[in-house]
mmCIF file of C-alpha atoms and ligand atoms in Angstrom:
data_model
loop_
_atom_site.group_PDB
_atom_site.id
_atom_site.type_symbol
_atom_site.label_atom_id
_atom_site.label_comp_id
_atom_site.label_asym_id
_atom_site.label_seq_id
_atom_site.Cartn_x
_atom_site.Cartn_y
_atom_site.Cartn_z
ATOM 1 C CA UNK D 28 -5.386 -3.506 -250.311
ATOM 2 C CA UNK D 29 -8.908 -3.974 -250.754
ATOM 3 C CA UNK D 30 -10.792 -3.828 -247.951
ATOM 4 C CA UNK D 31 -11.510 -6.989 -246.279
ATOM 5 C CA UNK D 32 -15.561 -6.978 -244.899
ATOM 6 C CA UNK D 33 -17.004 -10.198 -242.729
ATOM 7 C CA UNK D 34 -20.503 -10.290 -243.741
ATOM 8 C CA UNK D 35 -22.355 -12.559 -241.226
ATOM 9 C CA UNK D 36 -24.945 -13.954 -242.705
ATOM 10 C CA UNK D 37 -23.235 -13.529 -245.477
ATOM 11 C CA UNK D 38 -24.407 -16.803 -247.137
ATOM 12 C CA UNK D 39 -28.365 -15.069 -246.820
ATOM 13 C CA UNK D 40 -31.144 -14.235 -249.319
ATOM 14 C CA UNK D 41 -29.995 -10.052 -248.400
ATOM 15 C CA UNK D 42 -26.490 -11.211 -247.444
ATOM 16 C CA UNK D 43 -25.271 -13.161 -250.946
ATOM 17 C CA UNK D 44 -26.217 -10.584 -252.593
ATOM 18 C CA UNK D 45 -24.635 -7.683 -250.314
ATOM 19 C CA UNK D 46 -21.205 -10.119 -251.436
ATOM 20 C CA UNK D 47 -22.368 -9.196 -254.559
ATOM 21 C CA UNK D 48 -21.416 -5.662 -254.165
ATOM 22 C CA UNK D 49 -19.329 -5.496 -252.028
ATOM 23 C CA UNK D 50 -17.129 -7.543 -254.452
ATOM 24 C CA UNK D 51 -17.910 -4.745 -257.220
ATOM 25 C CA UNK D 52 -17.285 -1.910 -255.104
ATOM 26 C CA UNK D 53 -13.951 -3.213 -254.613
ATOM 27 C CA UNK D 54 -14.284 -4.597 -251.212
ATOM 28 C CA UNK D 55 -13.089 -7.745 -250.084
ATOM 29 C CA UNK D 56 -15.961 -10.120 -248.505
ATOM 30 C CA UNK D 57 -14.721 -12.312 -245.575
ATOM 31 C CA UNK D 58 -18.988 -14.853 -245.275
ATOM 32 C CA UNK D 59 -19.588 -16.488 -241.608
ATOM 33 C CA UNK D 60 -22.684 -18.582 -241.595
ATOM 34 C CA UNK D 61 -23.576 -21.255 -239.639
ATOM 35 C CA UNK D 62 -26.469 -22.930 -242.881
ATOM 36 C CA UNK D 63 -28.644 -23.126 -240.323
ATOM 37 C CA UNK D 64 -31.271 -21.612 -243.377
ATOM 38 C CA UNK D 65 -28.510 -20.957 -246.609
ATOM 39 C CA UNK D 66 -27.526 -23.199 -248.639
ATOM 40 C CA UNK D 67 -22.807 -23.433 -249.288
ATOM 41 C CA UNK D 68 -23.625 -24.237 -253.147
ATOM 42 C CA UNK D 69 -24.283 -20.194 -252.375
ATOM 43 C CA UNK D 70 -20.823 -19.639 -253.444
ATOM 44 C CA UNK D 71 -19.755 -21.028 -256.653
ATOM 45 C CA UNK D 72 -22.826 -18.630 -258.067
ATOM 46 C CA UNK D 73 -21.349 -15.874 -256.308
ATOM 47 C CA UNK D 74 -17.694 -17.049 -257.727
ATOM 48 C CA UNK D 75 -19.834 -16.929 -261.638
ATOM 49 C CA UNK D 76 -21.437 -13.744 -260.348
ATOM 50 C CA UNK D 77 -17.817 -11.706 -259.406
ATOM 51 C CA UNK D 78 -15.127 -13.969 -260.972
ATOM 52 C CA UNK D 79 -14.115 -15.542 -257.685
ATOM 53 C CA UNK D 80 -16.690 -16.597 -254.628
ATOM 54 C CA UNK D 81 -15.739 -15.562 -251.642
ATOM 55 C CA UNK D 82 -13.598 -16.249 -248.537
ATOM 56 C CA UNK D 83 -16.494 -18.795 -246.404
ATOM 57 C CA UNK D 84 -15.839 -19.360 -243.075
ATOM 58 C CA UNK D 85 -19.151 -21.885 -241.194
ATOM 59 C CA UNK D 86 -19.680 -20.379 -237.910
ATOM 60 C CA UNK D 87 -22.454 -19.201 -235.103
ATOM 61 C CA UNK D 88 -21.925 -15.387 -234.217
ATOM 62 C CA UNK D 89 -22.241 -16.619 -230.544
ATOM 63 C CA UNK D 90 -18.489 -18.988 -230.863
ATOM 64 C CA UNK D 91 -16.655 -15.638 -228.347
ATOM 65 C CA UNK D 92 -13.772 -17.777 -229.115
ATOM 66 C CA UNK D 93 -14.045 -18.235 -233.470
ATOM 67 C CA UNK D 94 -14.562 -14.441 -233.161
ATOM 68 C CA UNK D 95 -11.378 -13.204 -230.822
ATOM 69 C CA UNK D 96 -9.889 -15.263 -233.605
ATOM 70 C CA UNK D 97 -11.275 -14.233 -236.721
ATOM 71 C CA UNK D 98 -10.322 -10.804 -235.692
ATOM 72 C CA UNK D 99 -6.210 -11.341 -235.256
ATOM 73 C CA UNK D 100 -6.179 -13.062 -237.712
ATOM 74 C CA UNK D 101 -7.736 -11.635 -240.155
ATOM 75 C CA UNK D 102 -7.082 -7.291 -240.569
ATOM 76 C CA UNK D 103 -11.020 -7.391 -240.607
ATOM 77 C CA UNK D 104 -12.302 -2.941 -242.386
ATOM 78 C CA UNK D 105 -15.262 -4.040 -241.041
ATOM 79 C CA UNK D 106 -18.649 -6.145 -240.250
ATOM 80 C CA UNK D 107 -22.427 -6.521 -242.090
ATOM 81 C CA UNK D 108 -24.053 -8.860 -239.644
ATOM 82 C CA UNK D 109 -27.287 -9.853 -240.894
ATOM 83 C CA UNK D 110 -26.837 -12.932 -239.206
ATOM 84 C CA UNK D 111 -30.209 -13.730 -237.356
ATOM 85 C CA UNK D 112 -33.366 -15.283 -237.533
ATOM 86 C CA UNK D 113 -36.161 -13.668 -239.245
ATOM 87 C CA UNK D 114 -39.591 -15.779 -239.447
ATOM 88 C CA UNK D 115 -42.262 -13.613 -237.419
ATOM 89 C CA UNK D 116 -43.937 -16.921 -236.298
ATOM 90 C CA UNK D 117 -40.910 -18.923 -234.929
ATOM 91 C CA UNK D 118 -40.400 -16.298 -233.453
ATOM 92 C CA UNK D 119 -43.925 -15.795 -231.500
ATOM 93 C CA UNK D 120 -42.801 -19.602 -230.802
ATOM 94 C CA UNK D 121 -39.865 -19.972 -229.778
ATOM 95 C CA UNK D 122 -39.414 -16.846 -228.486
ATOM 96 C CA UNK D 123 -35.860 -17.299 -225.808
ATOM 97 C CA UNK D 124 -34.457 -19.011 -229.064
ATOM 98 C CA UNK D 125 -35.083 -16.038 -231.551
ATOM 99 C CA UNK D 126 -33.651 -13.511 -228.413
ATOM 100 C CA UNK D 127 -30.312 -16.034 -227.789
ATOM 101 C CA UNK D 128 -29.746 -15.268 -231.764
ATOM 102 C CA UNK D 129 -30.761 -12.423 -232.808
ATOM 103 C CA UNK D 130 -29.674 -10.457 -229.237
ATOM 104 C CA UNK D 131 -27.262 -12.891 -227.719
ATOM 105 C CA UNK D 132 -26.006 -13.147 -231.151
ATOM 106 C CA UNK D 133 -25.478 -10.037 -231.428
ATOM 107 C CA UNK D 134 -24.194 -8.441 -228.434
ATOM 108 C CA UNK D 135 -20.973 -11.471 -228.809
ATOM 109 C CA UNK D 136 -19.781 -9.965 -232.342
ATOM 110 C CA UNK D 137 -19.914 -5.985 -230.281
ATOM 111 C CA UNK D 138 -18.392 -6.905 -227.536
ATOM 112 C CA UNK D 139 -15.187 -9.203 -229.885
ATOM 113 C CA UNK D 140 -15.953 -6.124 -232.238
ATOM 114 C CA UNK D 141 -14.593 -4.286 -229.150
ATOM 115 C CA UNK D 142 -11.468 -6.142 -228.098
ATOM 116 C CA UNK D 143 -10.393 -6.438 -232.070
ATOM 117 C CA UNK D 144 -10.209 -2.701 -231.886
ATOM 118 C CA UNK D 145 -13.082 -3.073 -235.833
ATOM 119 C CA UNK D 146 -15.130 -0.699 -234.652
ATOM 120 C CA UNK D 147 -17.797 -0.459 -237.691
ATOM 121 C CA UNK D 148 -20.831 -2.433 -237.491
ATOM 122 C CA UNK D 149 -23.350 -2.329 -240.263
ATOM 123 C CA UNK D 150 -26.528 -3.353 -238.345
ATOM 124 C CA UNK D 151 -29.730 -4.950 -240.477
ATOM 125 C CA UNK D 152 -33.243 -3.938 -238.629
ATOM 126 C CA UNK D 153 -35.913 -3.682 -239.903
ATOM 127 C CA UNK D 154 -39.113 -1.992 -240.677
ATOM 128 C CA UNK D 155 -40.743 -4.141 -238.540
ATOM 129 C CA UNK D 156 -39.484 -1.793 -235.818
ATOM 130 C CA UNK D 157 -42.211 0.520 -236.002
ATOM 131 C CA UNK D 158 -44.657 -2.343 -236.001
ATOM 132 C CA UNK D 159 -47.945 -0.038 -236.837
ATOM 133 C CA UNK D 160 -47.829 2.709 -237.742
ATOM 134 C CA UNK D 161 -49.557 6.138 -237.861
ATOM 135 C CA UNK D 162 -49.351 7.237 -241.607
ATOM 136 C CA UNK D 163 -47.309 6.085 -244.348
ATOM 137 C CA UNK D 164 -45.054 7.230 -245.635
ATOM 138 C CA UNK D 165 -42.972 5.961 -242.617
ATOM 139 C CA UNK D 166 -40.465 8.899 -240.990
ATOM 140 C CA UNK D 167 -36.694 6.848 -238.982
ATOM 141 C CA UNK D 168 -38.503 9.151 -235.769
ATOM 142 C CA UNK D 169 -41.755 7.769 -236.341
ATOM 143 C CA UNK D 170 -42.537 5.718 -233.108
ATOM 144 C CA UNK D 171 -41.299 2.190 -232.298
ATOM 145 C CA UNK D 172 -44.107 -0.345 -230.869
ATOM 146 C CA UNK D 173 -42.896 -4.166 -231.907
ATOM 147 C CA UNK D 174 -45.844 -6.189 -232.462
ATOM 148 C CA UNK D 175 -43.825 -9.630 -232.039
ATOM 149 C CA UNK D 176 -40.635 -11.170 -230.161
ATOM 150 C CA UNK D 177 -38.482 -10.607 -234.112
ATOM 151 C CA UNK D 178 -39.241 -7.081 -233.999
ATOM 152 C CA UNK D 179 -38.313 -6.791 -230.127
ATOM 153 C CA UNK D 180 -35.224 -8.528 -231.043
ATOM 154 C CA UNK D 181 -34.692 -6.218 -233.668
ATOM 155 C CA UNK D 182 -35.167 -3.298 -231.930
ATOM 156 C CA UNK D 183 -32.765 -4.269 -228.586
ATOM 157 C CA UNK D 184 -29.984 -4.187 -230.927
ATOM 158 C CA UNK D 185 -30.775 -0.835 -232.284
ATOM 159 C CA UNK D 186 -30.919 0.630 -228.580
ATOM 160 C CA UNK D 187 -28.002 -1.381 -227.326
ATOM 161 C CA UNK D 188 -25.302 -0.717 -229.803
ATOM 162 C CA UNK D 189 -26.974 2.890 -229.619
ATOM 163 C CA UNK D 190 -25.739 2.975 -225.748
ATOM 164 C CA UNK D 191 -22.316 1.236 -227.514
ATOM 165 C CA UNK D 192 -22.441 4.381 -229.946
ATOM 166 C CA UNK D 193 -22.768 6.616 -226.795
ATOM 167 C CA UNK D 194 -19.894 4.707 -224.727
ATOM 168 C CA UNK D 195 -18.019 5.042 -227.820
ATOM 169 C CA UNK D 196 -17.590 7.796 -230.089
ATOM 170 C CA UNK D 197 -15.162 6.481 -231.560
ATOM 171 C CA UNK D 198 -18.041 3.200 -233.544
ATOM 172 C CA UNK D 199 -19.666 3.878 -236.523
ATOM 173 C CA UNK D 200 -23.074 2.430 -237.016
ATOM 174 C CA UNK D 201 -25.409 1.875 -239.400
ATOM 175 C CA UNK D 202 -28.913 0.706 -238.296
ATOM 176 C CA UNK D 203 -30.201 0.133 -241.436
ATOM 177 C CA UNK D 204 -33.991 -0.490 -240.842
ATOM 178 C CA UNK D 205 -35.389 -2.753 -244.824
ATOM 179 C CA UNK D 206 -38.453 -2.468 -245.794
ATOM 180 C CA UNK D 207 -40.096 -5.773 -248.183
ATOM 181 C CA UNK D 208 -36.832 -7.571 -250.029
ATOM 182 C CA UNK D 209 -38.052 -8.977 -252.962
ATOM 183 C CA UNK D 210 -35.473 -9.790 -256.824
ATOM 184 C CA UNK D 211 -32.455 -12.001 -256.908
ATOM 185 C CA UNK D 212 -29.554 -10.961 -258.913
ATOM 186 C CA UNK D 213 -29.810 -10.255 -262.589
ATOM 187 C CA UNK D 214 -28.092 -13.028 -263.749
ATOM 188 C CA UNK D 215 -30.819 -15.575 -261.752
ATOM 189 C CA UNK D 216 -27.767 -17.409 -260.063
ATOM 190 C CA UNK D 217 -28.397 -16.490 -256.810
ATOM 191 C CA UNK D 218 -31.577 -15.551 -254.851
ATOM 192 C CA UNK D 219 -34.421 -16.184 -252.146
ATOM 193 C CA UNK D 220 -35.152 -20.342 -251.732
ATOM 194 C CA UNK D 221 -37.033 -19.974 -248.131
ATOM 195 C CA UNK D 222 -37.605 -23.673 -246.780
ATOM 196 C CA UNK D 223 -41.310 -25.601 -246.893
ATOM 197 C CA UNK D 224 -43.875 -22.996 -247.814
ATOM 198 C CA UNK D 225 -42.638 -19.820 -247.929
ATOM 199 C CA UNK D 226 -44.847 -16.962 -246.184
ATOM 200 C CA UNK D 227 -44.064 -13.711 -248.090
ATOM 201 C CA UNK D 228 -45.674 -13.340 -250.387
ATOM 202 C CA UNK D 229 -43.397 -12.872 -253.546
ATOM 203 C CA UNK D 230 -41.228 -16.370 -252.509
ATOM 204 C CA UNK D 231 -45.457 -17.840 -253.005
ATOM 205 C CA UNK D 232 -46.078 -16.080 -256.130
ATOM 206 C CA UNK D 233 -43.084 -18.074 -257.736
ATOM 207 C CA UNK D 234 -44.172 -20.728 -256.444
ATOM 208 C CA UNK D 235 -47.161 -20.464 -257.900
ATOM 209 C CA UNK D 236 -46.031 -19.237 -261.098
ATOM 210 C CA UNK D 237 -43.402 -22.490 -261.707
ATOM 211 C CA UNK D 238 -46.187 -24.715 -261.174
ATOM 212 C CA UNK D 239 -45.265 -25.520 -256.914
ATOM 213 C CA UNK D 240 -48.348 -24.332 -255.839
ATOM 214 C CA UNK D 241 -51.419 -23.857 -257.242
ATOM 215 C CA UNK D 242 -52.877 -21.109 -255.720
ATOM 216 C CA UNK D 243 -52.023 -17.430 -253.604
ATOM 217 C CA UNK D 244 -54.766 -17.146 -250.721
ATOM 218 C CA UNK D 245 -54.658 -12.928 -250.342
ATOM 219 C CA UNK D 246 -54.113 -12.260 -247.196
ATOM 220 C CA UNK D 247 -57.140 -10.285 -246.813
ATOM 221 C CA UNK D 248 -60.062 -8.655 -249.794
ATOM 222 C CA UNK D 249 -60.711 -5.506 -247.513
ATOM 223 C CA UNK D 250 -58.468 -3.262 -245.812
ATOM 224 C CA UNK D 251 -59.139 0.587 -246.008
ATOM 225 C CA UNK D 252 -56.325 0.166 -249.413
ATOM 226 C CA UNK D 253 -57.143 0.871 -252.631
ATOM 227 C CA UNK D 254 -57.921 -2.174 -254.153
ATOM 228 C CA UNK D 255 -58.299 -4.207 -250.301
ATOM 229 C CA UNK D 256 -55.466 -5.497 -250.872
ATOM 230 C CA UNK D 257 -52.676 -5.056 -248.127
ATOM 231 C CA UNK D 258 -50.465 -2.416 -248.838
ATOM 232 C CA UNK D 259 -46.137 -2.526 -248.731
ATOM 233 C CA UNK D 260 -43.038 -0.692 -249.271
ATOM 234 C CA UNK D 261 -40.954 -3.867 -251.970
ATOM 235 C CA UNK D 262 -37.566 -3.298 -252.376
ATOM 236 C CA UNK D 263 -35.140 -4.692 -254.464
ATOM 237 C CA UNK D 264 -32.474 -6.623 -252.453
ATOM 238 C CA UNK D 265 -29.870 -5.701 -255.238
ATOM 239 C CA UNK D 266 -30.953 -2.032 -254.483
ATOM 240 C CA UNK D 267 -31.058 -3.355 -250.437
ATOM 241 C CA UNK D 268 -26.969 -4.918 -250.902
ATOM 242 C CA UNK D 269 -26.038 -1.029 -252.642
ATOM 243 C CA UNK D 270 -27.378 1.101 -249.378
ATOM 244 C CA UNK D 271 -25.667 -1.648 -247.601
ATOM 245 C CA UNK D 272 -22.102 -0.096 -249.046
ATOM 246 C CA UNK D 273 -23.134 3.607 -249.197
ATOM 247 C CA UNK D 274 -23.793 2.508 -245.700
ATOM 248 C CA UNK D 275 -20.757 1.282 -244.591
ATOM 249 C CA UNK D 276 -18.831 4.231 -247.200
ATOM 250 C CA UNK D 277 -20.816 6.961 -244.558
ATOM 251 C CA UNK D 278 -19.372 5.030 -242.069
ATOM 252 C CA UNK D 279 -15.621 5.029 -243.603
ATOM 253 C CA UNK D 280 -15.882 8.400 -243.725
ATOM 254 C CA UNK D 281 -16.873 9.631 -240.640
ATOM 255 C CA UNK D 282 -17.876 8.232 -236.629
ATOM 256 C CA UNK D 283 -21.174 8.065 -235.429
ATOM 257 C CA UNK D 284 -24.131 6.680 -235.829
ATOM 258 C CA UNK D 285 -27.456 6.606 -238.839
ATOM 259 C CA UNK D 286 -30.576 5.301 -238.915
ATOM 260 C CA UNK D 287 -32.539 4.539 -242.070
ATOM 261 C CA UNK D 288 -34.974 3.323 -244.176
ATOM 262 C CA UNK D 289 -33.743 0.998 -246.580
ATOM 263 C CA UNK D 290 -37.761 1.346 -249.237
ATOM 264 C CA UNK D 291 -38.082 2.738 -252.431
ATOM 265 C CA UNK D 292 -41.174 4.971 -250.994
ATOM 266 C CA UNK D 293 -43.816 3.202 -252.586
ATOM 267 C CA UNK D 294 -46.926 1.026 -251.831
ATOM 268 C CA UNK D 295 -47.188 -1.426 -254.379
ATOM 269 C CA UNK D 296 -50.408 -3.608 -252.945
ATOM 270 C CA UNK D 297 -51.141 -7.488 -252.965
ATOM 271 C CA UNK D 298 -52.956 -7.766 -256.560
ATOM 272 C CA UNK D 299 -50.101 -4.792 -258.121
ATOM 273 C CA UNK D 300 -47.139 -7.052 -257.539
ATOM 274 C CA UNK D 301 -49.709 -10.238 -258.993
ATOM 275 C CA UNK D 302 -50.278 -8.196 -261.357
ATOM 276 C CA UNK D 303 -46.427 -7.254 -262.436
ATOM 277 C CA UNK D 304 -45.541 -10.847 -261.821
ATOM 278 C CA UNK D 305 -48.067 -11.283 -264.422
ATOM 279 C CA UNK D 306 -46.490 -9.326 -266.503
ATOM 280 C CA UNK D 307 -43.287 -9.994 -265.768
ATOM 281 C CA UNK D 308 -43.642 -13.976 -266.459
ATOM 282 C CA UNK D 309 -46.073 -13.688 -269.186
ATOM 283 C CA UNK D 310 -47.716 -16.578 -266.937
ATOM 284 C CA UNK D 311 -51.720 -16.562 -264.848
ATOM 285 C CA UNK D 312 -50.446 -15.985 -261.548
ATOM 286 C CA UNK D 313 -54.416 -18.201 -259.658
ATOM 287 C CA UNK D 314 -54.715 -15.981 -256.149
ATOM 288 C CA UNK D 315 -58.646 -16.391 -254.141
ATOM 289 C CA UNK D 316 -59.072 -14.297 -251.350
ATOM 290 C CA UNK D 317 -58.728 -15.614 -248.159
ATOM 291 C CA UNK D 318 -58.765 -14.005 -244.435
ATOM 292 C CA UNK D 319 -57.129 -11.499 -243.234
ATOM 293 C CA UNK D 320 -53.762 -13.110 -241.773
ATOM 294 C CA UNK D 321 -53.720 -12.373 -237.445
ATOM 295 C CA UNK D 322 -51.112 -9.106 -237.154
ATOM 296 C CA UNK D 323 -50.024 -8.115 -240.595
ATOM 297 C CA UNK D 324 -50.622 -4.542 -240.412
ATOM 298 C CA UNK D 325 -52.671 -3.257 -243.232
ATOM 299 C CA UNK D 326 -50.749 -0.453 -245.453
ATOM 300 C CA UNK D 327 -47.242 0.430 -244.656
ATOM 301 C CA UNK D 328 -44.073 1.838 -246.565
ATOM 302 C CA UNK D 329 -41.255 4.442 -246.097
ATOM 303 C CA UNK D 330 -39.960 7.698 -246.316
ATOM 304 C CA UNK D 331 -36.743 6.859 -247.802
ATOM 305 C CA UNK D 332 -35.006 10.905 -248.141
ATOM 306 C CA UNK D 333 -32.980 10.284 -245.084
ATOM 307 C CA UNK D 334 -31.134 7.499 -247.229
ATOM 308 C CA UNK D 335 -29.960 10.165 -249.590
ATOM 309 C CA UNK D 336 -29.328 12.958 -247.554
ATOM 310 C CA UNK D 337 -27.218 10.641 -245.370
ATOM 311 C CA UNK D 338 -25.949 8.212 -247.805
ATOM 312 C CA UNK D 339 -27.326 9.475 -251.324
ATOM 313 C CA UNK D 340 -28.491 6.537 -251.479
ATOM 314 C CA UNK D 341 -31.956 5.791 -253.374
ATOM 315 C CA UNK D 342 -33.680 2.515 -254.546
ATOM 316 C CA UNK D 343 -33.843 2.669 -258.939
ATOM 317 C CA UNK D 344 -35.394 -0.629 -259.745
ATOM 318 C CA UNK D 345 -38.674 -0.448 -260.777
ATOM 319 C CA UNK D 346 -41.509 -3.511 -259.392
ATOM 320 C CA UNK D 347 -40.878 -4.758 -262.793
ATOM 321 C CA UNK D 348 -37.634 -5.434 -262.704
ATOM 322 C CA UNK D 349 -37.865 -7.139 -259.044
ATOM 323 C CA UNK D 350 -40.506 -9.364 -260.941
ATOM 324 C CA UNK D 351 -38.936 -10.191 -263.492
ATOM 325 C CA UNK D 352 -35.274 -11.270 -261.574
ATOM 326 C CA UNK D 353 -37.818 -13.042 -259.149
ATOM 327 C CA UNK D 354 -38.895 -15.340 -262.006
ATOM 328 C CA UNK D 355 -35.462 -15.750 -263.984
ATOM 329 C CA UNK D 356 -33.981 -17.376 -259.848
ATOM 330 C CA UNK D 357 -37.501 -19.308 -259.704
ATOM 331 C CA UNK D 358 -37.039 -20.900 -263.371
ATOM 332 C CA UNK D 359 -33.762 -21.509 -263.673
ATOM 333 C CA UNK D 360 -33.946 -23.001 -259.754
ATOM 334 C CA UNK D 361 -36.932 -24.043 -258.670
ATOM 335 C CA UNK D 362 -35.407 -26.587 -256.238
ATOM 336 C CA UNK D 363 -32.583 -23.161 -254.499
ATOM 337 C CA UNK D 364 -29.294 -24.251 -254.838
ATOM 338 C CA UNK D 365 -30.170 -28.114 -255.272
ATOM 339 C CA UNK D 366 -31.359 -27.095 -258.572
HETATM 340 P P1 LIG W 16 -31.336 -15.282 -244.717
HETATM 341 O O1 LIG W 16 -31.912 -16.409 -244.082
HETATM 342 O O2 LIG W 16 -31.397 -15.776 -245.987
HETATM 343 O O3 LIG W 16 -30.346 -15.212 -243.723
HETATM 344 C C1 LIG W 16 -30.270 -15.141 -242.355
HETATM 345 C C2 LIG W 16 -28.425 -15.853 -242.124
HETATM 346 O O4 LIG W 16 -27.478 -16.147 -241.018
HETATM 347 C C3 LIG W 16 -28.660 -17.599 -242.935
HETATM 348 O O5 LIG W 16 -27.272 -17.974 -244.161
HETATM 349 C C4 LIG W 16 -28.881 -18.024 -242.002
HETATM 350 O O6 LIG W 16 -28.399 -19.302 -241.906
HETATM 351 C C5 LIG W 16 -27.220 -17.127 -241.012
HETATM 352 N N1 LIG W 16 -27.278 -17.488 -239.257
HETATM 353 C C6 LIG W 16 -28.790 -17.559 -238.850
HETATM 354 N N2 LIG W 16 -28.167 -16.834 -237.075
HETATM 355 C C7 LIG W 16 -26.419 -17.456 -237.023
HETATM 356 C C8 LIG W 16 -26.227 -17.696 -236.727
HETATM 357 N N3 LIG W 16 -26.150 -17.993 -235.115
HETATM 358 N N4 LIG W 16 -24.448 -17.949 -236.631
HETATM 359 C C9 LIG W 16 -24.554 -17.132 -237.886
HETATM 360 N N5 LIG W 16 -25.431 -16.820 -239.269
HETATM 361 C C10 LIG W 16 -26.892 -17.295 -238.873
HETATM 362 O O7 LIG W 16 -32.501 -13.798 -243.793
HETATM 363 P P2 LIG W 16 -32.781 -12.623 -244.563
HETATM 364 O O8 LIG W 16 -33.619 -12.621 -246.040
HETATM 365 O O9 LIG W 16 -31.009 -12.825 -245.793
HETATM 366 O O10 LIG W 16 -31.709 -11.592 -244.192
HETATM 367 C C11 LIG W 16 -31.275 -11.500 -242.796
HETATM 368 C C12 LIG W 16 -31.358 -10.298 -242.156
HETATM 369 O O11 LIG W 16 -31.942 -9.151 -242.667
HETATM 370 C C13 LIG W 16 -31.860 -10.795 -241.279
HETATM 371 O O12 LIG W 16 -30.927 -10.086 -239.982
HETATM 372 C C14 LIG W 16 -33.257 -10.774 -240.918
HETATM 373 O O13 LIG W 16 -33.441 -10.179 -240.059
HETATM 374 C C15 LIG W 16 -33.442 -9.380 -241.555
HETATM 375 N N6 LIG W 16 -34.040 -9.008 -242.136
HETATM 376 C C16 LIG W 16 -34.185 -9.002 -243.412
HETATM 377 C C17 LIG W 16 -35.835 -8.984 -243.502
HETATM 378 C C18 LIG W 16 -36.811 -9.553 -244.934
HETATM 379 O O14 LIG W 16 -37.477 -9.269 -246.029
HETATM 380 N N7 LIG W 16 -36.100 -10.282 -245.499
HETATM 381 C C19 LIG W 16 -36.551 -8.494 -243.602
HETATM 382 C C20 LIG W 16 -36.374 -7.425 -242.782
HETATM 383 C C21 LIG W 16 -34.904 -7.118 -241.769
HETATM 384 N N1 LIG W 17 -49.845 -11.661 -248.322
HETATM 385 C C1 LIG W 17 -50.456 -11.771 -248.996
HETATM 386 N N2 LIG W 17 -50.294 -13.984 -249.306
HETATM 387 C C2 LIG W 17 -49.303 -14.707 -248.481
HETATM 388 C C3 LIG W 17 -48.609 -14.003 -248.715
HETATM 389 C C4 LIG W 17 -48.695 -13.338 -248.509
HETATM 390 O O1 LIG W 17 -51.901 -12.530 -249.781
HETATM 391 O O2 LIG W 17 -48.720 -15.836 -248.987
HETATM 392 C C5 LIG W 17 -49.426 -10.236 -248.200
HETATM 393 C C6 LIG W 17 -49.762 -9.465 -246.164
HETATM 394 O O3 LIG W 17 -50.165 -10.192 -246.063
HETATM 395 C C7 LIG W 17 -49.261 -8.398 -246.625
HETATM 396 C C8 LIG W 17 -48.509 -8.750 -248.093
HETATM 397 O O4 LIG W 17 -48.383 -9.816 -248.546
HETATM 398 O O5 LIG W 17 -50.456 -7.649 -247.148
HETATM 399 C C9 LIG W 17 -46.576 -8.663 -247.440
HETATM 400 O O6 LIG W 17 -46.369 -9.978 -246.957
HETATM 401 P P1 LIG W 17 -45.186 -10.821 -246.456
HETATM 402 O O7 LIG W 17 -45.063 -11.684 -245.413
HETATM 403 O O8 LIG W 17 -44.526 -10.984 -248.011
HETATM 404 O O9 LIG W 17 -44.176 -9.935 -245.754
HETATM 405 P P2 LIG W 17 -44.108 -8.719 -244.735
HETATM 406 O O10 LIG W 17 -44.681 -7.590 -245.043
HETATM 407 O O11 LIG W 17 -45.555 -9.122 -243.493
HETATM 408 O O12 LIG W 17 -43.593 -8.636 -243.418
HETATM 409 C C10 LIG W 17 -41.668 -8.225 -244.503
HETATM 410 C C11 LIG W 17 -40.756 -9.152 -243.602
HETATM 411 C C12 LIG W 17 -40.824 -9.731 -242.722
HETATM 412 C C13 LIG W 17 -40.755 -7.833 -241.762
HETATM 413 C C14 LIG W 17 -40.934 -7.132 -242.826
HETATM 414 C C15 LIG W 17 -40.837 -5.707 -242.671
HETATM 415 O O13 LIG W 17 -40.999 -11.263 -242.874
HETATM 416 O O14 LIG W 17 -39.607 -10.287 -241.092
HETATM 417 O O15 LIG W 17 -41.470 -7.592 -244.225
HETATM 418 O O16 LIG W 17 -41.233 -4.783 -243.841
HETATM 419 F F1 LIG W 17 -40.601 -7.762 -240.626
#
């Protein structure tokens, strides 16, 4: 009997790719999503990739009564919790909204799990909990000093889940700190489609390549990095998805809490990404160097050693593959799931 895994936020970017990895690993993903930042048509695409669409429940993780029913009715073996808001700028403008969704939502979910006796929880944290690090690669033991409400919401949940596991040692918790997820499934059937003007680099580059935007504004060309542009640890979303399966398997094998970075351990600059995307797409990416973006950190990348040692996971897909897969998705779906 395949085990049912509740995937909150499973219609979103990382969640949908994780549904593919879960199905490939023999699990039954059950998606719970309020569709606040996603499109239900992703489910048909998942059916085309995996042979069957995951079961979908439209609902909100803050709805305790709905969660209680769900846990009572389904044989849920564990939860991967992606549901949350992720735009740093919005979190500065609406901190309470962010704490309500990300922190309160996680508390309602954990309480419902506690009541139902479900003890396996994999949580989407972020490298943003490190803030501006002293040095890179960043180990998990680095100081935690998030610089905005979004990052603080992730750290609060990490800390609360740590307390929960200390209070009840039967919990099996994975806190996964993602670096910069990009790319798409290699079929080009699912991917990331931000609403409105993209904040993040890769979706913006994709939209320039496909002609939706004129040119990329590179946010700063005078950073103390090899080419002056910001450096990040871009990680392919399918590598990330497989990292969740590895974390789930680890949680199944033993109680406890693990906190791991999910990144490649390699830094790439904005111009490295532009060049890789030009190679992958055969298109020229027009850009200009603009001012620095307030709040940006010059450079950081993760130390992936602990993920390898504890989960047996490491990222295998290159920056060229990330760009090629992003491009395939963008070309085939210039308006996202609208076609
Ligand atoms: P996403 O917005 O594509 O996916 C999140 C999904 O959760 C969406 O489908 C949204 O509709 C749903 N959702 C939001 N609030 C909900 C709620 N209260 N109840 C039910 N569903 C809800 O974002 P993503 O990039 O896939 O990110 C997934 C998780 O990973 C988030 O928690 C995010 O903070 C975290 N994360 C993302 C990044 C990144 O750069 N993409 C980096 C680090 C961490
Ligand atoms: N950049 C540009 N032009 C753009 C967009 C981005 O030059 O139009 C640059 C940024 O200045 C930065 C790099 O590209 O140097 C990456 O920027 P992103 O906005 O793609 O990603 P960030 O590193 O700023 O942040 C992302 C997520 C956060 C998450 C963090 C985790 O947006 O939510 O990764 O490491 F917390």
